[in-house]
Structures are given as C-alpha cells and as structure tokens.
Amino acid sequence: MRKCEMNIPIIAVTGRSGSGKSTVCKFFSQRGYTVVDADRVAAEITDTSRECLNELAERFGSDILDEKGRLDRRKLAQKAFASQENQAILSSVTHPYIIREILRRAAQAETGGEPFVFVDGAVIVGHDFQRYCTEIIVVIGDESQQIKRLTARDGITQEEAEKRLSVQTTEKCLRKAADHIIENRQGLAQLVEQAKKILGKLERKYEKT
C-alpha cells in the first residue's frame, strides 16, 4: 500500500489495453461505487481545454487537429503509440490536466461519504498518478485475446494493436506494482468472481462503521 495525498483511498484498476479492466470497473460501478474513467476524463479535457490541445499540437504536429481545431484522436494515437518516447511525451502533456480532474472527482466522492473511489486507467504504474493511489488492482489478460479486443473495439489492425501493446507497461512491471491481481483467462464469470472477492476485502478494510 502507498500513501495517498487525499483522505479518501484511491484504488487504481489498471492493466494493458484489452485486459478486461473496464469490465471489472463496470462491476464495481454496478455495486454503487464511484469509478473515474481516466480515458474518459482525458477525452473530455482534449475536447474542452484549448491549452492542452495547443501543447499536444506543438509536440506532435498541427496535423493532429482538424480544420476546426478539434483533436483527431486516431492521428494522435498513431503518433503517440509509435514509440515509448512518444507515449512519454503524451503523458507529460496530458497527465497534469487528467490528474487534477480525477482528484477533483475523488474529492466529490469523499464529500458524498463514499469510503473509497476507483480509478480505471491503463497508464498508472510508473507514471505520476501512481503516487496518489492507495492500492492498485492489476488485471492480467491473454495477449492474443487483448489483440482481438483492441482490433474490434478501436477499429485498428492487428499490427497496430500489437504495436500499441508493445509500448505499454510490461506485465512483469504491473505484477510487481500490484496489491491485487485479477487473472482474466477463463471467461467473464471467473473475472467477476475475482473482482467480487477483492471488493469484499476493500469493504472490510475501508468501510466506515
């Protein structure tokens, strides 16, 4: 467990793209807990923050913006996931904005009396947001299945999916950082059962009496 700079425990749910972490987070949300989707926060920020968009265009080229100055997410993804260096640049630009908004939403959950809040994000381990996390749940998937999910979900080729996974945090690093590990290799029922057990542990640990 790491020290969180907020009073409310922040439980990160992370894993490589297509691992099934969003399915785990959906289960937590259905149980009534706040889940902050870091990807959704990032999308909202790049839709509304001209400052952030200008920084991205400066680093990745003006062609990532369309004629109306809106972000072309596919073009940005092609450039950002082309190398670990480019992914680091993307993180350095967007993460301060994302972290600020996630912490704002966590504070809202705390004000509402929630015992803890979940954050769904692929880019947590080894990045700035990790220091705000009280505990980390890592979802580990089968790589062949991850590639299938990515191609279906994002409309990208197998080669693009493989490239995206190749520059993400390795399974070894994720396992090392994890407080809890969910193995997503035997279908939805087993995935949910593991999530249920972890939720029970968190409730016993953090629920206010």
PDB file of C-alpha atoms in Angstrom, residues 44-193:
ATOM      1  CA  GLU A  44     -13.250  15.452 -22.046  1.00  0.00           C
ATOM      2  CA  ILE A  45     -10.117  17.504 -21.426  1.00  0.00           C
ATOM      3  CA  THR A  46      -8.966  17.302 -25.040  1.00  0.00           C
ATOM      4  CA  ASP A  47     -12.469  18.338 -26.096  1.00  0.00           C
ATOM      5  CA  THR A  48     -12.567  21.397 -23.841  1.00  0.00           C
ATOM      6  CA  SER A  49      -9.037  22.531 -22.961  1.00  0.00           C
ATOM      7  CA  ARG A  50      -7.523  24.668 -25.725  1.00  0.00           C
ATOM      8  CA  GLU A  51      -4.362  24.945 -23.661  1.00  0.00           C
ATOM      9  CA  CYS A  52      -3.910  21.166 -23.646  1.00  0.00           C
ATOM     10  CA  LEU A  53      -4.673  20.873 -27.376  1.00  0.00           C
ATOM     11  CA  ASN A  54      -2.122  23.555 -28.204  1.00  0.00           C
ATOM     12  CA  GLU A  55       0.526  21.724 -26.210  1.00  0.00           C
ATOM     13  CA  LEU A  56      -0.276  18.452 -27.988  1.00  0.00           C
ATOM     14  CA  ALA A  57      -0.118  20.107 -31.426  1.00  0.00           C
ATOM     15  CA  GLU A  58       3.198  21.674 -30.505  1.00  0.00           C
ATOM     16  CA  ARG A  59       4.671  18.303 -29.588  1.00  0.00           C
ATOM     17  CA  PHE A  60       3.051  16.015 -32.171  1.00  0.00           C
ATOM     18  CA  GLY A  61       2.348  18.362 -35.094  1.00  0.00           C
ATOM     19  CA  SER A  62      -0.610  20.505 -36.118  1.00  0.00           C
ATOM     20  CA  ASP A  63      -1.998  17.705 -38.318  1.00  0.00           C
ATOM     21  CA  ILE A  64      -3.429  16.029 -35.195  1.00  0.00           C
ATOM     22  CA  LEU A  65      -6.063  18.787 -35.266  1.00  0.00           C
ATOM     23  CA  ASP A  66      -8.786  19.008 -37.903  1.00  0.00           C
ATOM     24  CA  GLU A  67      -9.794  22.157 -39.788  1.00  0.00           C
ATOM     25  CA  LYS A  68     -11.936  23.271 -36.849  1.00  0.00           C
ATOM     26  CA  GLY A  69      -9.109  22.799 -34.358  1.00  0.00           C
ATOM     27  CA  ARG A  70     -10.553  19.640 -32.835  1.00  0.00           C
ATOM     28  CA  LEU A  71      -8.410  16.656 -31.949  1.00  0.00           C
ATOM     29  CA  ASP A  72      -8.147  13.818 -34.459  1.00  0.00           C
ATOM     30  CA  ARG A  73      -7.778  11.036 -31.902  1.00  0.00           C
ATOM     31  CA  ARG A  74      -6.752   8.398 -34.404  1.00  0.00           C
ATOM     32  CA  LYS A  75      -3.889  10.515 -35.744  1.00  0.00           C
ATOM     33  CA  LEU A  76      -2.714  11.310 -32.252  1.00  0.00           C
ATOM     34  CA  ALA A  77      -2.869   7.630 -31.255  1.00  0.00           C
ATOM     35  CA  GLN A  78      -0.859   6.604 -34.328  1.00  0.00           C
ATOM     36  CA  LYS A  79       1.889   9.032 -33.355  1.00  0.00           C
ATOM     37  CA  ALA A  80       1.744   8.630 -29.588  1.00  0.00           C
ATOM     38  CA  PHE A  81       1.824   4.843 -29.625  1.00  0.00           C
ATOM     39  CA  ALA A  82       4.581   4.661 -32.242  1.00  0.00           C
ATOM     40  CA  SER A  83       7.275   4.565 -29.558  1.00  0.00           C
ATOM     41  CA  GLN A  84       7.777   4.620 -25.811  1.00  0.00           C
ATOM     42  CA  GLU A  85       9.338   8.070 -26.172  1.00  0.00           C
ATOM     43  CA  ASN A  86       6.220   9.443 -27.851  1.00  0.00           C
ATOM     44  CA  GLN A  87       3.980   7.802 -25.260  1.00  0.00           C
ATOM     45  CA  ALA A  88       6.033   9.503 -22.539  1.00  0.00           C
ATOM     46  CA  ILE A  89       5.557  12.851 -24.306  1.00  0.00           C
ATOM     47  CA  LEU A  90       1.797  12.301 -24.466  1.00  0.00           C
ATOM     48  CA  SER A  91       1.734  11.515 -20.747  1.00  0.00           C
ATOM     49  CA  SER A  92       3.839  14.551 -19.833  1.00  0.00           C
ATOM     50  CA  VAL A  93       1.397  16.850 -21.631  1.00  0.00           C
ATOM     51  CA  THR A  94      -1.949  15.358 -20.652  1.00  0.00           C
ATOM     52  CA  HIS A  95      -1.397  13.867 -17.200  1.00  0.00           C
ATOM     53  CA  PRO A  96      -1.318  17.115 -15.177  1.00  0.00           C
ATOM     54  CA  TYR A  97      -4.760  18.024 -16.566  1.00  0.00           C
ATOM     55  CA  ILE A  98      -6.103  14.486 -16.065  1.00  0.00           C
ATOM     56  CA  ILE A  99      -4.765  14.138 -12.519  1.00  0.00           C
ATOM     57  CA  ARG A 100      -6.269  17.460 -11.464  1.00  0.00           C
ATOM     58  CA  GLU A 101      -9.720  16.398 -12.687  1.00  0.00           C
ATOM     59  CA  ILE A 102      -9.515  12.884 -11.201  1.00  0.00           C
ATOM     60  CA  LEU A 103      -8.610  14.303  -7.802  1.00  0.00           C
ATOM     61  CA  ARG A 104     -11.491  16.774  -8.052  1.00  0.00           C
ATOM     62  CA  ARG A 105     -13.924  13.900  -8.654  1.00  0.00           C
ATOM     63  CA  ALA A 106     -12.387  11.849  -5.844  1.00  0.00           C
ATOM     64  CA  ALA A 107     -12.902  14.798  -3.504  1.00  0.00           C
ATOM     65  CA  GLN A 108     -16.557  14.936  -4.568  1.00  0.00           C
ATOM     66  CA  ALA A 109     -16.940  11.238  -3.722  1.00  0.00           C
ATOM     67  CA  GLU A 110     -15.346  11.867  -0.335  1.00  0.00           C
ATOM     68  CA  THR A 111     -17.749  14.746   0.334  1.00  0.00           C
ATOM     69  CA  GLY A 112     -20.583  12.384  -0.532  1.00  0.00           C
ATOM     70  CA  GLY A 113     -19.439   9.994   2.186  1.00  0.00           C
ATOM     71  CA  GLU A 114     -18.034   7.245  -0.039  1.00  0.00           C
ATOM     72  CA  PRO A 115     -15.410   5.019   1.634  1.00  0.00           C
ATOM     73  CA  PHE A 116     -13.135   4.812  -1.408  1.00  0.00           C
ATOM     74  CA  VAL A 117     -13.084   5.586  -5.122  1.00  0.00           C
ATOM     75  CA  PHE A 118     -11.879   3.549  -8.100  1.00  0.00           C
ATOM     76  CA  VAL A 119      -9.841   4.944 -10.998  1.00  0.00           C
ATOM     77  CA  ASP A 120      -9.874   2.999 -14.278  1.00  0.00           C
ATOM     78  CA  GLY A 121      -6.664   3.732 -16.199  1.00  0.00           C
ATOM     79  CA  ALA A 122      -4.130   1.955 -18.398  1.00  0.00           C
ATOM     80  CA  VAL A 123      -1.324   4.451 -17.754  1.00  0.00           C
ATOM     81  CA  ILE A 124      -0.818   4.443 -13.988  1.00  0.00           C
ATOM     82  CA  VAL A 125       2.096   2.224 -12.978  1.00  0.00           C
ATOM     83  CA  GLY A 126       5.366   4.077 -13.423  1.00  0.00           C
ATOM     84  CA  HIS A 127       3.620   7.397 -14.047  1.00  0.00           C
ATOM     85  CA  ASP A 128       2.784  10.469 -11.975  1.00  0.00           C
ATOM     86  CA  PHE A 129      -0.655   9.326 -10.854  1.00  0.00           C
ATOM     87  CA  GLN A 130       0.726   6.225  -9.114  1.00  0.00           C
ATOM     88  CA  ARG A 131       1.747   8.267  -6.074  1.00  0.00           C
ATOM     89  CA  TYR A 132      -1.899   9.181  -5.444  1.00  0.00           C
ATOM     90  CA  CYS A 133      -3.006   5.535  -5.398  1.00  0.00           C
ATOM     91  CA  THR A 134      -3.656   3.843  -2.080  1.00  0.00           C
ATOM     92  CA  GLU A 135      -3.902   0.389  -3.653  1.00  0.00           C
ATOM     93  CA  ILE A 136      -3.527  -0.977  -7.179  1.00  0.00           C
ATOM     94  CA  ILE A 137      -5.589  -3.722  -8.774  1.00  0.00           C
ATOM     95  CA  VAL A 138      -3.945  -5.157 -11.889  1.00  0.00           C
ATOM     96  CA  VAL A 139      -5.954  -7.111 -14.467  1.00  0.00           C
ATOM     97  CA  ILE A 140      -3.844  -9.549 -16.488  1.00  0.00           C
ATOM     98  CA  GLY A 141      -5.190 -10.864 -19.786  1.00  0.00           C
ATOM     99  CA  ASP A 142      -4.107 -13.237 -22.525  1.00  0.00           C
ATOM    100  CA  GLU A 143      -2.264 -11.234 -25.197  1.00  0.00           C
ATOM    101  CA  SER A 144      -3.966 -12.901 -28.166  1.00  0.00           C
ATOM    102  CA  GLN A 145      -7.351 -12.048 -26.658  1.00  0.00           C
ATOM    103  CA  GLN A 146      -6.208  -8.497 -25.927  1.00  0.00           C
ATOM    104  CA  ILE A 147      -5.286  -8.020 -29.588  1.00  0.00           C
ATOM    105  CA  LYS A 148      -8.704  -9.313 -30.680  1.00  0.00           C
ATOM    106  CA  ARG A 149     -10.476  -6.954 -28.282  1.00  0.00           C
ATOM    107  CA  LEU A 150      -8.404  -3.966 -29.412  1.00  0.00           C
ATOM    108  CA  THR A 151      -8.999  -4.555 -33.127  1.00  0.00           C
ATOM    109  CA  ALA A 152     -12.745  -4.947 -32.547  1.00  0.00           C
ATOM    110  CA  ARG A 153     -13.089  -2.079 -30.065  1.00  0.00           C
ATOM    111  CA  ASP A 154     -10.891   0.555 -31.711  1.00  0.00           C
ATOM    112  CA  GLY A 155     -11.178  -0.438 -35.374  1.00  0.00           C
ATOM    113  CA  ILE A 156      -7.423  -0.882 -35.752  1.00  0.00           C
ATOM    114  CA  THR A 157      -5.375  -3.548 -37.494  1.00  0.00           C
ATOM    115  CA  GLN A 158      -3.691  -6.439 -35.718  1.00  0.00           C
ATOM    116  CA  GLU A 159      -0.333  -4.812 -36.408  1.00  0.00           C
ATOM    117  CA  GLU A 160      -1.475  -1.548 -34.822  1.00  0.00           C
ATOM    118  CA  ALA A 161      -2.817  -3.429 -31.804  1.00  0.00           C
ATOM    119  CA  GLU A 162       0.460  -5.309 -31.379  1.00  0.00           C
ATOM    120  CA  LYS A 163       2.411  -2.062 -31.645  1.00  0.00           C
ATOM    121  CA  ARG A 164       0.212  -0.386 -29.048  1.00  0.00           C
ATOM    122  CA  LEU A 165       0.725  -3.232 -26.589  1.00  0.00           C
ATOM    123  CA  SER A 166       4.481  -3.299 -27.223  1.00  0.00           C
ATOM    124  CA  VAL A 167       4.977   0.198 -25.816  1.00  0.00           C
ATOM    125  CA  GLN A 168       2.740  -0.254 -22.767  1.00  0.00           C
ATOM    126  CA  THR A 169       3.880  -1.157 -19.265  1.00  0.00           C
ATOM    127  CA  THR A 170       5.017  -4.778 -19.209  1.00  0.00           C
ATOM    128  CA  GLU A 171       3.104  -7.490 -17.388  1.00  0.00           C
ATOM    129  CA  LYS A 172       6.156  -8.028 -15.159  1.00  0.00           C
ATOM    130  CA  CYS A 173       6.133  -4.374 -14.013  1.00  0.00           C
ATOM    131  CA  LEU A 174       2.386  -4.423 -13.457  1.00  0.00           C
ATOM    132  CA  ARG A 175       2.575  -7.552 -11.319  1.00  0.00           C
ATOM    133  CA  LYS A 176       5.369  -6.028  -9.245  1.00  0.00           C
ATOM    134  CA  ALA A 177       3.294  -2.893  -8.529  1.00  0.00           C
ATOM    135  CA  ALA A 178       0.052  -4.745  -7.776  1.00  0.00           C
ATOM    136  CA  ASP A 179      -1.645  -5.034  -4.410  1.00  0.00           C
ATOM    137  CA  HIS A 180      -4.267  -7.301  -6.013  1.00  0.00           C
ATOM    138  CA  ILE A 181      -4.085  -9.302  -9.262  1.00  0.00           C
ATOM    139  CA  ILE A 182      -7.026 -10.484 -11.351  1.00  0.00           C
ATOM    140  CA  GLU A 183      -6.249 -13.136 -13.968  1.00  0.00           C
ATOM    141  CA  ASN A 184      -8.605 -12.741 -16.926  1.00  0.00           C
ATOM    142  CA  ARG A 185      -8.031 -16.037 -18.714  1.00  0.00           C
ATOM    143  CA  GLN A 186     -11.134 -18.171 -18.084  1.00  0.00           C
ATOM    144  CA  GLY A 187     -14.085 -16.023 -19.031  1.00  0.00           C
ATOM    145  CA  LEU A 188     -16.429 -13.441 -17.554  1.00  0.00           C
ATOM    146  CA  ALA A 189     -17.740 -15.460 -14.611  1.00  0.00           C
ATOM    147  CA  GLN A 190     -14.268 -16.045 -13.192  1.00  0.00           C
ATOM    148  CA  LEU A 191     -13.290 -12.420 -13.817  1.00  0.00           C
ATOM    149  CA  VAL A 192     -16.300 -11.143 -11.867  1.00  0.00           C
ATOM    150  CA  GLU A 193     -15.751 -13.641  -9.055  1.00  0.00           C
TER     151      GLU A 193
END
